[in-house]
Coordinates of C-alpha atoms and ligand atoms in Angstrom, one line a residue:
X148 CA 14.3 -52.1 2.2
X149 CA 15.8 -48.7 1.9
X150 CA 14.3 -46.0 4.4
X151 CA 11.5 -44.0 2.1
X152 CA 11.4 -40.3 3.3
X153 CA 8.8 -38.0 3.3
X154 CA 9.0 -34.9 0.7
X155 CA 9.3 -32.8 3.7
X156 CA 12.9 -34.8 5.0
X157 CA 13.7 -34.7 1.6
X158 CA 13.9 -31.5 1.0
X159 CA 15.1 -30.8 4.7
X160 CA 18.5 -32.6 4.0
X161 CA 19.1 -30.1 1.7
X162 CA 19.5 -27.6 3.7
X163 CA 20.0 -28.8 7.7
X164 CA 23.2 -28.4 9.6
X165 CA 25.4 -31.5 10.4
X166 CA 23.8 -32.3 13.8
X167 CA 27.8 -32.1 15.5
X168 CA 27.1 -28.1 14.8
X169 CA 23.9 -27.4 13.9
X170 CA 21.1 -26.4 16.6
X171 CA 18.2 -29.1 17.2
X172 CA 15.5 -27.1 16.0
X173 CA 11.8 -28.7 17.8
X174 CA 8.8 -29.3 16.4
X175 CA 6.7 -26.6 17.6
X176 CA 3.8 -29.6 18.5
X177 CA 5.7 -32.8 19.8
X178 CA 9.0 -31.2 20.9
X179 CA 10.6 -33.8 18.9
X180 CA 13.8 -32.5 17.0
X181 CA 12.9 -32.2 13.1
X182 CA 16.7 -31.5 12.2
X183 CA 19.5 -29.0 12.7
X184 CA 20.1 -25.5 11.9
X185 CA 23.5 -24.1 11.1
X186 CA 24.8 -21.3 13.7
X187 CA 26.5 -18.5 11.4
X188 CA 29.2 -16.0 13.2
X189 CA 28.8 -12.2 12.8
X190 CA 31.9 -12.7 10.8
X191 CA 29.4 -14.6 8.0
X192 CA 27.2 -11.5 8.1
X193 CA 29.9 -9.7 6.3
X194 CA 30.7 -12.4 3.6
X195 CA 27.0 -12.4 3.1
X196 CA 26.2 -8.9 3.0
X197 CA 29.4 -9.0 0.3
X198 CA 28.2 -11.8 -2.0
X199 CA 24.8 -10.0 -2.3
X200 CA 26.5 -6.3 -2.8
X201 CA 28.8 -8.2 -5.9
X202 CA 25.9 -9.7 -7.2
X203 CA 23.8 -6.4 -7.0
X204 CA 25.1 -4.8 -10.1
X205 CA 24.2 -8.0 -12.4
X206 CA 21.2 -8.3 -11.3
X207 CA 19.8 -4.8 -11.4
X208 CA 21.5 -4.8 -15.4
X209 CA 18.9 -7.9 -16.2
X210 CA 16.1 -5.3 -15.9
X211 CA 12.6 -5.8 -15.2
X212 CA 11.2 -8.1 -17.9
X213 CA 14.3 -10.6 -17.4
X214 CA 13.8 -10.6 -13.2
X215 CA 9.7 -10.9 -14.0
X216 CA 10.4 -13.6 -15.6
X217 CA 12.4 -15.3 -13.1
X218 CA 10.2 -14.0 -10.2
X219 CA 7.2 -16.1 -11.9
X220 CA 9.8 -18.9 -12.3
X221 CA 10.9 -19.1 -8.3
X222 CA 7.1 -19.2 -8.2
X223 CA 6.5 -22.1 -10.2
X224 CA 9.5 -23.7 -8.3
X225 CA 7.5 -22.7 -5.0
X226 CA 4.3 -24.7 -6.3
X227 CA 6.4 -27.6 -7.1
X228 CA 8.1 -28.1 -3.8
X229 CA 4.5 -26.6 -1.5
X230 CA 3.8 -29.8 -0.3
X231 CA 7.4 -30.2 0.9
X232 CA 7.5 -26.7 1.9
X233 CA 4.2 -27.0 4.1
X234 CA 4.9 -29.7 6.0
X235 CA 7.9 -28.4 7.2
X236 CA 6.7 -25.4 8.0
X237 CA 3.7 -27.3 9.9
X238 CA 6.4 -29.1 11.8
X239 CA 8.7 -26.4 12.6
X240 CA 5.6 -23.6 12.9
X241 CA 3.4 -25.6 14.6
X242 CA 0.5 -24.0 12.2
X243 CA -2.0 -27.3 10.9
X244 CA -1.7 -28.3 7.1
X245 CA -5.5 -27.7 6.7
X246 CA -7.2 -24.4 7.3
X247 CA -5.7 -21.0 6.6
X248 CA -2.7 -22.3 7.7
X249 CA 0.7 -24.3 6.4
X250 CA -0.7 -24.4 2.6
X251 CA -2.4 -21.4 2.7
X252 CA 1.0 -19.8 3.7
X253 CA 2.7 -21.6 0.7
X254 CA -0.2 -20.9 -1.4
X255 CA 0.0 -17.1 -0.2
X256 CA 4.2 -17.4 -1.4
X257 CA 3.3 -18.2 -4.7
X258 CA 0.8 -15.1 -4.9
X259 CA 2.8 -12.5 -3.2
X260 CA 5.9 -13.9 -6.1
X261 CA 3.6 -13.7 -9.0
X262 CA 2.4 -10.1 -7.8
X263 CA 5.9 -8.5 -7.6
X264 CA 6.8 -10.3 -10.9
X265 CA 3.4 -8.7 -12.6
X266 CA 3.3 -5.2 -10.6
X267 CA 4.7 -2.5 -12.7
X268 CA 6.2 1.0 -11.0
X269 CA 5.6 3.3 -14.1
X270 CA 7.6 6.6 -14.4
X271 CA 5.8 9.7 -13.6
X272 CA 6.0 12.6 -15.4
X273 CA 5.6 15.5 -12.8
X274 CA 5.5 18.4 -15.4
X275 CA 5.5 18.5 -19.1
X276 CA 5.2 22.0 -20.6
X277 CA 6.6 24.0 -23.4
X278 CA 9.7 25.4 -21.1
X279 CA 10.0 22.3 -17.9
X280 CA 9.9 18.9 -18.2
X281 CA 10.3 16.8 -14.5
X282 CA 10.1 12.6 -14.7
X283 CA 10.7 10.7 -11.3
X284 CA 11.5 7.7 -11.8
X285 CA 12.7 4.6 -9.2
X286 CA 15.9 2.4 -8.8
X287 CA 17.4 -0.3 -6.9
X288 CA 18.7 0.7 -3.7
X289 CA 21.4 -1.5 -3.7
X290 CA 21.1 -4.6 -0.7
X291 CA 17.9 -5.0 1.4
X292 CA 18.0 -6.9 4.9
X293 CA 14.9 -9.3 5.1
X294 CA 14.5 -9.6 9.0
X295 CA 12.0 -11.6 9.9
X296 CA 9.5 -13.8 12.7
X297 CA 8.4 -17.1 13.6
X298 CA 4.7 -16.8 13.3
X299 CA 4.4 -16.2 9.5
X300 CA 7.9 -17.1 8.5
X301 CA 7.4 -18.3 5.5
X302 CA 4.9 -15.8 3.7
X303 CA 6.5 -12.6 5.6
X304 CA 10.0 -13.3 4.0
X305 CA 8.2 -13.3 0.6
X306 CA 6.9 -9.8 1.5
X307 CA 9.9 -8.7 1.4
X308 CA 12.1 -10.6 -0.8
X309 CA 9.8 -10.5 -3.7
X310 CA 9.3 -6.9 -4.5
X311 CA 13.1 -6.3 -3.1
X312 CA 14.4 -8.5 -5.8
X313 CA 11.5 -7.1 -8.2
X314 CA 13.1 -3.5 -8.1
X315 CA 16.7 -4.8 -8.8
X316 CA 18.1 -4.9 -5.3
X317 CA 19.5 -8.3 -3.9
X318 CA 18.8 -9.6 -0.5
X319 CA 20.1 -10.6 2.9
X320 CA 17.5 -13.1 4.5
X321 CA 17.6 -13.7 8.3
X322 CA 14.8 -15.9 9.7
X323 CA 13.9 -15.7 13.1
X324 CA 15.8 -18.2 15.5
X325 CA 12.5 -20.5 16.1
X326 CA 11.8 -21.0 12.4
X327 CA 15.3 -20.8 10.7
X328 CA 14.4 -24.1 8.4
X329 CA 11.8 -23.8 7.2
X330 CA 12.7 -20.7 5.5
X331 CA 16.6 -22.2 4.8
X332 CA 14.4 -24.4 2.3
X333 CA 12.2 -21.6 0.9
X334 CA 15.2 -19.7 0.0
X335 CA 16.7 -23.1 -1.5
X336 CA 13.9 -23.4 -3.6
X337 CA 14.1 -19.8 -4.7
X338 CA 18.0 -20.4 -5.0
X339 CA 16.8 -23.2 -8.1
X340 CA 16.1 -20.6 -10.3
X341 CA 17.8 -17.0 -9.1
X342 CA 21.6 -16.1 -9.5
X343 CA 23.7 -16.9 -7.3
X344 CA 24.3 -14.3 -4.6
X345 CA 21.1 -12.6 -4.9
X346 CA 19.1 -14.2 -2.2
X347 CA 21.9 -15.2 0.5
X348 CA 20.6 -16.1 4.0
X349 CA 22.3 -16.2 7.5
X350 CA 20.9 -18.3 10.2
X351 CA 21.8 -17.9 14.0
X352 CA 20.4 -17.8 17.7
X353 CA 22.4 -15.2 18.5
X354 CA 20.8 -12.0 18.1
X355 CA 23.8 -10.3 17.8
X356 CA 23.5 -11.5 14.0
X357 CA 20.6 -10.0 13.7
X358 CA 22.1 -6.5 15.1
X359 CA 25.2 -6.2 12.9
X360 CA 22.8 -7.0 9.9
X361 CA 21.2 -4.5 10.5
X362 CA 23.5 -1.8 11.1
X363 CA 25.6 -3.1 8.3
X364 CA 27.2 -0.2 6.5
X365 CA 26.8 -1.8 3.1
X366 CA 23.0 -2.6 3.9
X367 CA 20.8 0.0 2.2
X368 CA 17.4 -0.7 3.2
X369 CA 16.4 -3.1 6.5
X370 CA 12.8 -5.1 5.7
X371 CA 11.6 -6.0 9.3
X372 CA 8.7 -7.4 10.9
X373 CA 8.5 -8.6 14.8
X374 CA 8.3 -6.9 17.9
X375 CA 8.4 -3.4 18.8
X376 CA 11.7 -3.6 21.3
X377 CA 13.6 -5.0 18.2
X378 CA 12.1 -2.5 15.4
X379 CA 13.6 0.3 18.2
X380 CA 16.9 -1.4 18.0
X381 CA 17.2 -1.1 14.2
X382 CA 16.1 2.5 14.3
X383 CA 18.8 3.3 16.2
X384 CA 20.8 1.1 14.0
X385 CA 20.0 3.2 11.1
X386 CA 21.4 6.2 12.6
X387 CA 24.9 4.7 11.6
X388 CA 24.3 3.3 7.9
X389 CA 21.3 5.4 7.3
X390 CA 19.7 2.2 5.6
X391 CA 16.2 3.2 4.8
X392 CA 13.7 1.3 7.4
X393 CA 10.5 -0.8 6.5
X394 CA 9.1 -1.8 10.2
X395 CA 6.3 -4.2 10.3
X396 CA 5.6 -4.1 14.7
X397 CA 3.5 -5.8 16.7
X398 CA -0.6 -4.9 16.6
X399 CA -3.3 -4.9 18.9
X400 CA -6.2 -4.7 16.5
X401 CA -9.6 -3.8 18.1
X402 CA -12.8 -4.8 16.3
X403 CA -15.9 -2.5 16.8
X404 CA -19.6 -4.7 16.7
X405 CA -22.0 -2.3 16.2
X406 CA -25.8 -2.8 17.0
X407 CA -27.2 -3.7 14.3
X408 CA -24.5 -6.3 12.9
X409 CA -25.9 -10.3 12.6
X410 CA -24.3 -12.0 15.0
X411 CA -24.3 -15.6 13.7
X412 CA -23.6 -14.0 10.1
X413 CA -20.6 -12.7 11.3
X414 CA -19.5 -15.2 14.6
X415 CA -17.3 -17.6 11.8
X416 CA -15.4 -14.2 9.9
X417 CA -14.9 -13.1 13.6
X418 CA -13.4 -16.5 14.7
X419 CA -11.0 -16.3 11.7
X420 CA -9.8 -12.2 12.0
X421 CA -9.2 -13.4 16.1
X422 CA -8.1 -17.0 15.8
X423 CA -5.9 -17.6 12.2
X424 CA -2.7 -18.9 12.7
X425 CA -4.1 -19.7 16.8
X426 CA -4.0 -15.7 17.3
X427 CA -0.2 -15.3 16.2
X428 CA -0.4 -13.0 13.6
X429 CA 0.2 -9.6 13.7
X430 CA -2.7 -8.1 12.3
X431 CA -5.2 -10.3 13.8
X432 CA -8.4 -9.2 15.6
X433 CA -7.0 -9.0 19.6
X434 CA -10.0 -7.7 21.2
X435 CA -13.3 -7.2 20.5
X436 CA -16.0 -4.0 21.5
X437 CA -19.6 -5.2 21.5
X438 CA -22.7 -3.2 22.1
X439 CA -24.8 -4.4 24.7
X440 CA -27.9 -4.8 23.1
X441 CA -25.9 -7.9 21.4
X442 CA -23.5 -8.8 23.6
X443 CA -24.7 -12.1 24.6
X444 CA -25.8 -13.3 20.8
X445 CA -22.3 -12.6 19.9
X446 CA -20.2 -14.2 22.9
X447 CA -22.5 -17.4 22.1
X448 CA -22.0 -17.4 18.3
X449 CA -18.5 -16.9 18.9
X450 CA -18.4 -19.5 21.2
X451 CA -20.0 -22.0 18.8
X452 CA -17.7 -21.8 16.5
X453 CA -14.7 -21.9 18.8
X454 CA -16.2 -25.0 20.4
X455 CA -16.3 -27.2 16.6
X456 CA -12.4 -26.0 15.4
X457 CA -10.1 -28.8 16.0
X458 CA -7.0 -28.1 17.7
X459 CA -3.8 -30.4 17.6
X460 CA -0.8 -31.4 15.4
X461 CA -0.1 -29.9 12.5
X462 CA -0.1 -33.2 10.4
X463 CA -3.0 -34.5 11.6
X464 CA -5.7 -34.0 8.8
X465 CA -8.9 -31.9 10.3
X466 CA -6.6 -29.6 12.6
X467 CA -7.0 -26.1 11.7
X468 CA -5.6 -24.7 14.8
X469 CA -2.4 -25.3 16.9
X470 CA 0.2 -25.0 19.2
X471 CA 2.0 -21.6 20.3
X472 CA 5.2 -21.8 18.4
X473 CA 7.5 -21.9 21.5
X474 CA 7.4 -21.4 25.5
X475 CA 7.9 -18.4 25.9
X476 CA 4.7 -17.3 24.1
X477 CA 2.7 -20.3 26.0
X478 CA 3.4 -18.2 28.7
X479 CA 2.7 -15.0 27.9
X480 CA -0.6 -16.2 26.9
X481 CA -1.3 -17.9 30.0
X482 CA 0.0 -15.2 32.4
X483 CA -2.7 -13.1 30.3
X484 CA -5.7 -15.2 30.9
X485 CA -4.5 -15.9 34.4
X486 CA -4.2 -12.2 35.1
X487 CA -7.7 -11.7 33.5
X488 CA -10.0 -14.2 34.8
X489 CA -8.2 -12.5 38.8
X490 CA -8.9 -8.9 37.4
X491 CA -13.0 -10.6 36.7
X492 CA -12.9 -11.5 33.4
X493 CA -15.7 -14.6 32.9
X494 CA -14.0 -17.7 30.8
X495 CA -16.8 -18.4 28.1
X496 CA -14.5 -20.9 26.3
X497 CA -11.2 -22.3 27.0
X498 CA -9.7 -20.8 29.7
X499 CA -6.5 -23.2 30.1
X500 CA -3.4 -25.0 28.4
X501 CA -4.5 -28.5 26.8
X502 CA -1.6 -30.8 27.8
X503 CA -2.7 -33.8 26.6
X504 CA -2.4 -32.2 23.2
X505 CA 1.3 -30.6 24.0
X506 CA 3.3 -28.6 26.2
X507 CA 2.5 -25.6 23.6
X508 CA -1.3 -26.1 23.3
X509 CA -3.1 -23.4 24.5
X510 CA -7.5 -24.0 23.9
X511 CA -9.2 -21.4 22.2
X512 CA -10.2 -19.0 24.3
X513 CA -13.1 -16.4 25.0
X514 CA -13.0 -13.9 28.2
X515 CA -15.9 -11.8 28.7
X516 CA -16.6 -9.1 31.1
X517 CA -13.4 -7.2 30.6
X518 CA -12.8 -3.4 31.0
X519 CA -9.8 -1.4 29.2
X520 CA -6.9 -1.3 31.5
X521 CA -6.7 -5.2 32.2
X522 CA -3.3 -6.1 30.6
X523 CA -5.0 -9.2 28.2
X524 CA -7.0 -6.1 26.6
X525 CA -4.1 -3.6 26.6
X526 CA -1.3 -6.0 25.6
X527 CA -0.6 -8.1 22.6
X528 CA -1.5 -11.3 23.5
X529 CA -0.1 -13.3 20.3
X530 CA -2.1 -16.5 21.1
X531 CA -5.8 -18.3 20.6
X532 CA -7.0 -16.0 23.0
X533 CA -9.7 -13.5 22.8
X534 CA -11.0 -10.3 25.3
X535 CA -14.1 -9.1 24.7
X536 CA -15.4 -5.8 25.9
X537 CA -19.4 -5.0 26.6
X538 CA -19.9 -1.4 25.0
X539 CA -23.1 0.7 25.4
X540 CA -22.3 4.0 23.6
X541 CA -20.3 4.0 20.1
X542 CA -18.5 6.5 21.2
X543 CA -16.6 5.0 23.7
X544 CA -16.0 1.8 21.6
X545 CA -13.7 3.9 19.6
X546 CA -12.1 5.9 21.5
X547 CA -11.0 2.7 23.2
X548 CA -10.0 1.4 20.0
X549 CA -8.1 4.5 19.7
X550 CA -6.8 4.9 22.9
X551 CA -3.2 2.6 22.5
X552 CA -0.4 2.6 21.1
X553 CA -0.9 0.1 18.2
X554 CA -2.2 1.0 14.8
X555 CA -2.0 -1.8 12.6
X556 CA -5.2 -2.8 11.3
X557 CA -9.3 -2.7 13.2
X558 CA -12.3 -3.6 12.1
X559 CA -15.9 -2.5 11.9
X560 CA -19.3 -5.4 12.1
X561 CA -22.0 -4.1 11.2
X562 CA -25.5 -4.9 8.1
X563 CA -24.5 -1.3 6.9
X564 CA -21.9 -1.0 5.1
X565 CA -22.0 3.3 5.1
X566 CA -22.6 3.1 9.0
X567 CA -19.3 1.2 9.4
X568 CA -17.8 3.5 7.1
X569 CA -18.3 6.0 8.8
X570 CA -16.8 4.3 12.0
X571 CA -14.2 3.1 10.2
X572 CA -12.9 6.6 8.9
X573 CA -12.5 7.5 12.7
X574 CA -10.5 4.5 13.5
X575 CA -6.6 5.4 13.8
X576 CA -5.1 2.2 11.6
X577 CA -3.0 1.5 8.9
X578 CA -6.4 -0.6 7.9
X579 CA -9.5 -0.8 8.7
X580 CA -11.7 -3.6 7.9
X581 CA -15.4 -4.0 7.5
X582 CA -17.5 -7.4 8.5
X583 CA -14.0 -8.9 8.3
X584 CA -10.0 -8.8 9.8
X585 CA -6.7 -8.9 8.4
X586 CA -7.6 -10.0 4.9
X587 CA -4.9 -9.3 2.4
X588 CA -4.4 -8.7 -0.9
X589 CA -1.1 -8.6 -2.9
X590 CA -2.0 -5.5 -4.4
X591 CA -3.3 -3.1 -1.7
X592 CA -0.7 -1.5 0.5
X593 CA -0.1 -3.3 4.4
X594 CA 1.4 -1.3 7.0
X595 CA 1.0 0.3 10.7
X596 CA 0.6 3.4 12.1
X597 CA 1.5 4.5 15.7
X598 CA 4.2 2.1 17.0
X599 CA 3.1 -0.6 15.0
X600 CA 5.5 0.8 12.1
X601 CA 6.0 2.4 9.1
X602 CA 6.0 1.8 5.8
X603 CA 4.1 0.2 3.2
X604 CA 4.5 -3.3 1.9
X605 CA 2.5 -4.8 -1.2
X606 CA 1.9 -3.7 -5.1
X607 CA 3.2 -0.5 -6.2
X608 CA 3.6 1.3 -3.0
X609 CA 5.9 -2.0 -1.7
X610 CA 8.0 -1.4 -4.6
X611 CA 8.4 2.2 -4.0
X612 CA 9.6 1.1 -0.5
X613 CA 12.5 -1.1 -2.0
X614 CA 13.3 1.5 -4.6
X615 CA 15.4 4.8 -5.0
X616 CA 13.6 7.8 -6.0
X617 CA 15.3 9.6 -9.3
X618 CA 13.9 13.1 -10.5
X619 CA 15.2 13.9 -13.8
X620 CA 14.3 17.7 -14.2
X621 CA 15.2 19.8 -17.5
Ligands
NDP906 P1 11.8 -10.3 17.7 O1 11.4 -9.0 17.3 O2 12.8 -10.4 18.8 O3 12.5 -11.1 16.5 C1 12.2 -10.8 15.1 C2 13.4 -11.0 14.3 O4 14.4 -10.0 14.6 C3 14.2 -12.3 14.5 O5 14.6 -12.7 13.2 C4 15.3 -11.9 15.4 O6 16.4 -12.8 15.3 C5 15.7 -10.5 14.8 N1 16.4 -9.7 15.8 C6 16.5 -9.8 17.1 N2 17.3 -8.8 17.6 C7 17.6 -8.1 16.6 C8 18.4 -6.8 16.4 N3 18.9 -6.2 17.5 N4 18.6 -6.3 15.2 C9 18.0 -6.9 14.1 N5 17.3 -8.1 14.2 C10 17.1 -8.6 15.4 O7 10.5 -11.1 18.0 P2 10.4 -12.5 18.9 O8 10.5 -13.6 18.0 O9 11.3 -12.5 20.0 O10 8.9 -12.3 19.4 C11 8.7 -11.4 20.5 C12 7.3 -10.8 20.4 O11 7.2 -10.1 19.2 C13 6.2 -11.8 20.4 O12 5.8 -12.1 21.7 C14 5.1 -11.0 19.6 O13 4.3 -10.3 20.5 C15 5.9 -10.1 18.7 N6 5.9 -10.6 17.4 C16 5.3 -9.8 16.4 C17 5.3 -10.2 15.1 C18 4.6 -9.5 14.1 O14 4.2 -10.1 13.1 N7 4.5 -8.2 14.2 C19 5.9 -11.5 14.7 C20 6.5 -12.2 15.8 C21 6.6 -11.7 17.1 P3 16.5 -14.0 16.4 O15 15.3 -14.8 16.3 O16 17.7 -14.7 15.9 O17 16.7 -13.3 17.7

C-alpha cells in the first residue's frame, strides 16, 4: 500500500529543504522534526531583493483593478489550501486547530487578502479654485521588506504583503527562524496565482539575513513586526537606504476594570484579550488593574474560565490553547512567575510548566497581589500568563497603565460605555478597547505608540504606509 499523506505533508514537500541542507525545523508541541528549512546566504538576499526590483515595474503597470483581482484570487487559493495551511502552522506554531487559533489565523489571511484587494486609496483633491488646483495622489514605492515573527506568522506576513502588493510594490518576505515553513507554504500558495518575482522569500537562522534585508539599498520600505531590540536595529538600518520604516514592537497592554463592570459578563472576553494565541500576541491584554471593590469576583471568574480551557497539542481536537513556541520563551515566562510568586505575588491558577504535556507547556496562569515595579507586571511576558493588580482609586489605575514604555493597544471594563470612554481617551495607546482586547478589523488602522512602533497597518491608512505620496499642483 502506498504511504497516504496528510494535506499538511503534502503541501510541506513542496516547499521543505532536502534534509542533507535544510534545518530540522520542531514541532513547537512534541519536539518532533516536521521537515527541513532551506538556509539562504546573504549573497541570496541580493538575488532576491533583484528579482522583486525587475519584477516591480510589471506589476505596478497591471494597475489596481488587474492586482484586485489577483489579490482576491491568492485569496481563493488561501481557502483552498486552509486546511493544509493550518495544520502546519499548528505543528510548526504550536497554536491548537480549534479556538481562535491555527484556522482562525488562516481564516484571518483570507480576510486581511480580500480587504487590500477591495480597499480603495482615492486621490484627494487638496484645492480646487478658479486660479489653483492641488491633487495628492499615491504610488508604489518600489520593493517592501516583509520582516516578520513566530507568534502570528502566518496572518502578520499578510499584513503586510497584501496591501504592499495592493499599492503596486513587490515584496521581500523573511519569516522568523522558528516558523520559516509554514510561511515558505503560504507564499507558495500565493506564488499559484501572482507573477513570478513579486512575492520572493529568503529563509535563514542567521540573523545576519535579516540585517542586510533590511539595510538593503534597493529596499524602499522595511514592514516589521517583533521585538523592540530588533525594530532599533532596522532604524539604524534605515539611516543608510533611507527605506521608509513600518515597526510593529512588542506591547504590554494594560486593561483598566472599573467598579461597576460585571465580572462574570466580562471574565470569558477577559480570558480571550489575556490568553489568545497562549498570551503570544503582541497586542494581547498583559496585565490587568482591578478596583477593589471587585477584585475578588473578578480573580474567581477569571479563574473559572481558565480552569475549563484545554491545553495540549495542537492537533488534538478540543485544544484551544498551547505550547510556547520555543525555549527560550518557556523560560522567560517561567523566570517571570518565578520572580513573582518571590516578589509575593499569590498563584490563583497555574503557577508551573505542565511537562507531561511538553517541554513548551506552560498552564495558564493567574498571579494576584502584584504591585507595579515587579518585572512580570513591567515586562512583556509573551506567554499564558497573567498579573493582576488590586486598584482602589481610578486614578492610579491609569497612570499605571500609563506609566511604561509600551503603547500598543489597553482596554477599559466597565456596564458604561461613556464612563469607559472617558477612561479610555486618557489612556496613552495606539488602541484602546472597551469590554474587550485586541480585536481587529481589516479596515481600522493597527499600530503602537511609544516604543511599541510606528506606523499604521490595515485599510486605507496601511495602504498609504506602502505607498508614495505625489502632489500634482498647478
Ligand atoms: P526578533 O525581533 O528577534 O525577530 C523578528 C524577526 O526579525 C525575525 O524574522 C528575525 O529573523 C528578524 N531579525 C532579527 N534580527 C534582525 C535584524 N538585525 N534586522 C532585520 N531583521 C532581523 O524577535 P524574536 O523572535 O527573537 O522574539 C524576541 C521577543 O520579541 C519575544 O520574546 C517577544 O517578547 C517579542 N516578540 C514580539 C512580537 C510582536 O508581535 N510584537 C512577535 C514576536 C516576538 P530571525 O528569526 O532569522 O532571527
Amino acid at each position: 500500500m502506498p504511504e497516504v499523506k496528510s494535506v499538511d505533508e503534502v503541501l510541506l514537500a513542496r516547499v521543505q529543504a532536502d534534509p542533507a541542507t535544510g534545518r530540522a525545523i520542531p514541532d513547537a508541541a512534541t519536539g518532533e522534526t516536521i521537515g527541513y528549512a532551506p538556509e539562504q546566504a546573504i549573497v541570496e538576499v541580493d538575488v532576491a531583493v533583484a528579482a522583486a526590483k525587475a519584477a516591480q515595474r510589471e506589476w505596478d503597470e497591471l494597475g489596481h483593478a488587474v492586482r484586485s483581482k489577483l489579490l482576491h484570487a491568492a485569496a481563493d487559493a488561501v481557502d483552498a489550501n486552509a486546511e493544509a495551511l493550518a495544520r502546519l502552522l499548528s505543528r510548526e506554531q504550536g497554536k491548537p486547530l480549534d479556538g481562535p487559533n491555527a484556522r482562525f489565523e488562516v481564516g484571518a489571511c483570507v480576510t486581511w487578502l480580500r480587504s487590500a484587494a477591495t480597499t480603495v486609496l482615492e486621490p484627494q483633491v487638496l484645492i480646487d479654485s478658479d486660479t489653483d488646483h492641488a491633487v495628492l495622489t499615491y504610488r508604489a514605492l518600489g520593493v517592501v521588506a516583509a520582516i516578520g515573527p513566530w507568534n502570528w506568522p502566518l496572518m502578520i506576513a499578510i499584513w503586510q504583503i497584501a496591501p504592499a502588493l495592493r499599492m503596486g510594490n513587490t515584496v521581500v518576505v523573511k519569516p522568523s527562524e522558528y516558523t520559516p515553513l509554514s510561511v515558505l507554504a503560504l507564499v507558495d500558495v500565493l506564488n499559484e496565482v501572482l507573477p513570478p518575482g513579486v512575492l520572493v522569500p529568503v529563509v535563514s537562522s542567521d540573523r545576519e539575513v535579516g540585517a542586510r534585508l533590511a539595510a538593503h539599498p534597493d529596499i524602499d520600505k522595511v514592514m516589521f513586526t517583533g521585538s523592540t531590540a530588533t525594530g532599533r536595529r532596522i532604524v539604524e538600518a534605515s539611516s543608510a537606504n533611507l527605506a521608509r520604516l513600518t515597526l510593529e514592537l512588542g506591547g504590554n497592554d494594560a486593561g483598566i476594570v472599573l467598579p461597576d463592570a460585571d465580572p462574570k459578563a466580562i471574565a470569558e472576553d477577559l480570558f480571550w484579550g489575556a490568553f489568545i494565541n497562549t498570551g503570544q500576541t503582541c497586542a494581547a491584554l498583559k496585565r490587568l488593574y482591578v478596583h477593589e471593590s471587585i477584585h475578588d469576583e473578578v480573580i474567581d471568574a477569571l479563574a473559572g474560565v481558565v480552569r475549563r480551557m484545554p491545553m495540549g497539542c495542537g492537533l488534538d481536537p478540543g485544544n484551544v490553547l498551547g505550547p510556547l513556541q520555543n525555549a527560550a520563551q518557556f523560560d522567560i515566562v517561567a523566570r517571570l512567575v518565578e520572580d513573582a510568586e518571590a516578589r509575593g505575588g499569590r498563584v490563583v491558577v497555574g503557577g508551573e510548566p505542565a511537562p507531561e504535556l511538553g517541554a513548551n507547556f506552560f498552564r495558564a496562569t493567574i498571579i494576584a497581589d502584584l504591585t507595579d515595579g515587579v518585572a512580570l507586571v513591567d515586562q512583556e511576558q509573551f506567554g499564558p500568563v497573567l498579573p493582576v493588580v488590586r486598584y482602589t482609586d481610578v486614578e492610579d489605575a491609569i497612570a499605571s497603565a500609563n506609566g511604561l514604555d509600551a503603547g500598543l493597544g489597553a482596554s477599559v471594563w466597565s456596564s458604561d460605555r461613556v464612563a469607559a470612554r472617558a477612561v479610555a481617551a486618557r489612556l496613552r495607546a495606539g488602541t484602546v478597547w472597551i469590554n474587550s482586547h485586541g480585536t481587529l478589523h481589516p479596515e481600522v488602522p493597527f499600530g503602537g505608540v511609544k516604543k511599541s512602533g510606528y506606523g499604521l497597518e490595515f485599510g486605507v491608512e496601511g495602504l498609504k504606509s506602502v505607498a508614495e505620496p505625489r502632489i500634482v499642483s498647478g
